[in-house]
Amino acid sequence: MKVLNFTLMPYRSMDVPASKEHRSAWVVLPNTFYDPEKGAHDYESYIDLLAQSEPLGFDGVCVNEHHQTAYGLMPAPNLIASALIQRTKKIKIAILGRALPLVNNPINIAEEFAMLDNMSRGRIIAGFVRGIGAEYHSTTVNPYYSHERFHEAHDLIVKAWTQPGPFPWEGEHYNLNYVNLWPRVYQQPHPPIWIPSQGSIETIEWAADPSRKYPFLVTFSAREAVLKNLLAYKDQTQKYGYEAQPSQLGWAAPVYVAETLEKAMSESRSAIEALFNDYLTLPMEMLLPPGYTSVESLKKIIATKKAIGRAGFGGPNQRQSLERLMELGTVLVGTPESILNQVEQVKEKTNLGNFVSMLQFGTLNNELTQRNQAMFASEVMPKIQKMQ
Amino acid sequence: MTDTSNTNNTCRVGNVNLHLRRAGRGSPILFLHGAGGISEWTPFFNDLSQTHDVWAPDHPGFGLSEDPSFIKSMSDLAMFYLDFMDTYAPKGGFHLVGHSIGGWLAAEIATRNTQHIRSLSLISSAGLRLEGVPMGDVFMWNAEEAVKKLIFDPNVQEKRLNAQPTPEEAEIIVRNKFTFAKLAWYPRLFNPELKKWLHRIKVPTQVIWGEHDGLIPKEYAKLWANALNTNTCTVLSQCSHSPANEKPAETAQLIKTFLGKHAE
């Protein structure tokens, strides 16, 4: 298996009690909560942390894109990827991903990935996402056209990477007279495309299509959902008449490892609970703006009375404890053996080939993050990498 | 007042089936609903239909009407209603009454062609932007906030909050929201190119607003009245964004009086 190292780059100094006066840590949390001095320190620490991944033996590092939130300070993840290209020599750099529908000209994304691919001599993995619901509020892109824009932008970018330019693009959402990338991509036919997702059958059908076979990465989900989605992907590949390769299946989860379960829990508790309860506060209206999901999916959510009561994630009545998150398998916290055991269980059932460990999360400070990362890299990762 | 039992019809415009509520006799009114759609034949409609032939279609993508994929914007919807009127407008045309995005729609239609339009009554209309006076962010509000912003009377708010939609009603609420987003998410609730063409509307126009409109502040009433060059502008007290539901008798009377004045 391959193991990649990921951080969301949260703003760790967020004044959590004061932030609770606002609807969410997304879109509307005043940026006066951001102290540039502390933020600059966070950037430096996170880049150092990810750069250490290469000597520690990781197969790759991951960054991702989020806008107008304390949850993640990477509105432009390619800037971080570019810095990491300079700090590493061999490992993969996965941008998981860029939110295609949020830009007005997808060629901007095609160009930036092409630059990174050249600058890294082919170490880039290109993740394609739609962005989360809140980002349709912050960018004002119409969520009703999110799926359409994603698919058209994807088709345009892949064509720009693989067909000689210049050529015109005559689309529904994008119209360009000259598509002619300088530079061309370094990897042939193009950088690997991954699809990080919390899973929907439409996404799985699309990603697993024989013309694409895009690796599917289930992010921040309970174990049950991870298994369900990875198995659904495998089923889908069989329906298409082929077997999914392990490299097509991935899982991303927060991990905290220590000598004992008690130590792991006490050291990670406040940071993990902050991530899920304070940084991921998303009322339904932000999480699922109209059109972001299909009418059918939204009807299902509304039909479930329970779901109406739930104001998205992180509402006051649904604070998730560390114990609960561990029980659900959303986070992996414990001794090296217990973490290996949990990864092994998913490996046995799905034969997944990529594991993305998030070793810094929420408010976890540098000291604990370093300790977590070092122990994970020495005691857990080599055994995951040996899993066949 | 007699109870007009409105007839529920389906009418066809091109290939699109529209659900239409219609009742009453008199000079014809085409009512263009707002983003919430029409859920029933309310006292307001009943009142108007005492003296008018009231047509109240569900817009494409709203209520029980079809949702053709070719309607992608407010501009498409305006052109669609020109087709509608070519097919159905009685001799002399309709009096257009539009609420919220329905008011915006009425103005879009009338800037294109008033051949079938006798007059224009805009109630709490979306469609323009008043710099420095932002509208509320209706897409950010939860159900409770929306009710409190859109309705003035706390008792009515309470009643609305306790209402339990049937599954069929819940489905329509979702459809309406999706189509609302399609038409009005960006630019949010307005067309930057509309105001400069409003001078082309030569039919009589009036503006009706709620003093406590929690979505489109009452300053917009004046903006519209100025842009349409009309003196007929009424701001109703103790009323928010739904004059037709909050002040049905007064709103209906304003329309009847205005139409009476401008009967052919």
PDB file of N, CA, C and O in Angstrom, chain A residues 8 20 101 182 189 191-192 238 255-256 258 307 351 380 384:
ATOM      1  N   LEU A   8      -4.965  19.649   6.609  1.00  0.00           N
ATOM      2  CA  LEU A   8      -5.881  20.669   6.097  1.00  0.00           C
ATOM      3  C   LEU A   8      -5.331  22.077   6.300  1.00  0.00           C
ATOM      4  O   LEU A   8      -5.862  23.039   5.777  1.00  0.00           O
ATOM      5  N   LYS A  20     -18.135  30.825  18.399  1.00  0.00           N
ATOM      6  CA  LYS A  20     -19.478  30.240  18.521  1.00  0.00           C
ATOM      7  C   LYS A  20     -20.595  31.275  18.387  1.00  0.00           C
ATOM      8  O   LYS A  20     -21.757  30.916  18.238  1.00  0.00           O
ATOM      9  N   PRO A 101     -15.688  23.517 -10.449  1.00  0.00           N
ATOM     10  CA  PRO A 101     -16.792  24.422 -10.823  1.00  0.00           C
ATOM     11  C   PRO A 101     -16.617  25.844 -10.297  1.00  0.00           C
ATOM     12  O   PRO A 101     -17.316  26.745 -10.742  1.00  0.00           O
ATOM     13  N   TRP A 182       0.597  26.133 -22.656  1.00  0.00           N
ATOM     14  CA  TRP A 182       2.043  26.272 -22.472  1.00  0.00           C
ATOM     15  C   TRP A 182       2.257  26.438 -20.990  1.00  0.00           C
ATOM     16  O   TRP A 182       1.764  27.422 -20.471  1.00  0.00           O
ATOM     17  N   PRO A 189      -0.189   9.951 -20.376  1.00  0.00           N
ATOM     18  CA  PRO A 189      -0.784  11.031 -21.181  1.00  0.00           C
ATOM     19  C   PRO A 189      -1.099  12.286 -20.360  1.00  0.00           C
ATOM     20  O   PRO A 189      -1.184  13.359 -20.931  1.00  0.00           O
ATOM     21  N   PRO A 191      -1.223  13.867 -15.832  1.00  0.00           N
ATOM     22  CA  PRO A 191      -1.060  13.517 -14.416  1.00  0.00           C
ATOM     23  C   PRO A 191      -2.229  12.658 -13.945  1.00  0.00           C
ATOM     24  O   PRO A 191      -3.352  12.818 -14.451  1.00  0.00           O
ATOM     25  N   PRO A 192      -1.964  11.727 -13.022  1.00  0.00           N
ATOM     26  CA  PRO A 192      -3.067  10.916 -12.498  1.00  0.00           C
ATOM     27  C   PRO A 192      -4.150  11.821 -11.913  1.00  0.00           C
ATOM     28  O   PRO A 192      -3.851  12.821 -11.265  1.00  0.00           O
ATOM     29  N   GLN A 238     -16.888  -4.069 -11.492  1.00  0.00           N
ATOM     30  CA  GLN A 238     -17.300  -5.396 -11.998  1.00  0.00           C
ATOM     31  C   GLN A 238     -18.448  -5.261 -12.988  1.00  0.00           C
ATOM     32  O   GLN A 238     -18.480  -5.949 -14.005  1.00  0.00           O
ATOM     33  N   VAL A 255      -5.375  10.432  12.148  1.00  0.00           N
ATOM     34  CA  VAL A 255      -4.726   9.363  12.911  1.00  0.00           C
ATOM     35  C   VAL A 255      -3.948   9.982  14.063  1.00  0.00           C
ATOM     36  O   VAL A 255      -3.244  10.985  13.863  1.00  0.00           O
ATOM     37  N   TYR A 256      -4.084   9.391  15.246  1.00  0.00           N
ATOM     38  CA  TYR A 256      -3.187   9.779  16.333  1.00  0.00           C
ATOM     39  C   TYR A 256      -2.704   8.527  17.046  1.00  0.00           C
ATOM     40  O   TYR A 256      -3.499   7.719  17.518  1.00  0.00           O
ATOM     41  N   ALA A 258       0.022   6.688  19.920  1.00  0.00           N
ATOM     42  CA  ALA A 258       0.890   6.847  21.094  1.00  0.00           C
ATOM     43  C   ALA A 258       1.126   5.472  21.710  1.00  0.00           C
ATOM     44  O   ALA A 258       0.536   4.481  21.276  1.00  0.00           O
ATOM     45  N   ALA A 307     -33.099  14.072  10.004  1.00  0.00           N
ATOM     46  CA  ALA A 307     -32.148  14.916   9.275  1.00  0.00           C
ATOM     47  C   ALA A 307     -32.573  16.380   9.298  1.00  0.00           C
ATOM     48  O   ALA A 307     -31.737  17.265   9.280  1.00  0.00           O
ATOM     49  N   ASN A 351      -9.408  -4.394  -0.155  1.00  0.00           N
ATOM     50  CA  ASN A 351      -8.132  -4.407  -0.874  1.00  0.00           C
ATOM     51  C   ASN A 351      -7.742  -3.013  -1.376  1.00  0.00           C
ATOM     52  O   ASN A 351      -7.266  -2.847  -2.502  1.00  0.00           O
ATOM     53  N   VAL A 380       3.996   2.466  12.394  1.00  0.00           N
ATOM     54  CA  VAL A 380       2.756   2.057  11.725  1.00  0.00           C
ATOM     55  C   VAL A 380       2.944   1.990  10.204  1.00  0.00           C
ATOM     56  O   VAL A 380       2.657   0.973   9.574  1.00  0.00           O
ATOM     57  N   ILE A 384       1.966  -0.784   7.054  1.00  0.00           N
ATOM     58  CA  ILE A 384       0.887  -0.543   6.076  1.00  0.00           C
ATOM     59  C   ILE A 384       1.453  -0.663   4.663  1.00  0.00           C
ATOM     60  O   ILE A 384       0.857  -1.268   3.777  1.00  0.00           O
TER      61      ILE A 384
END
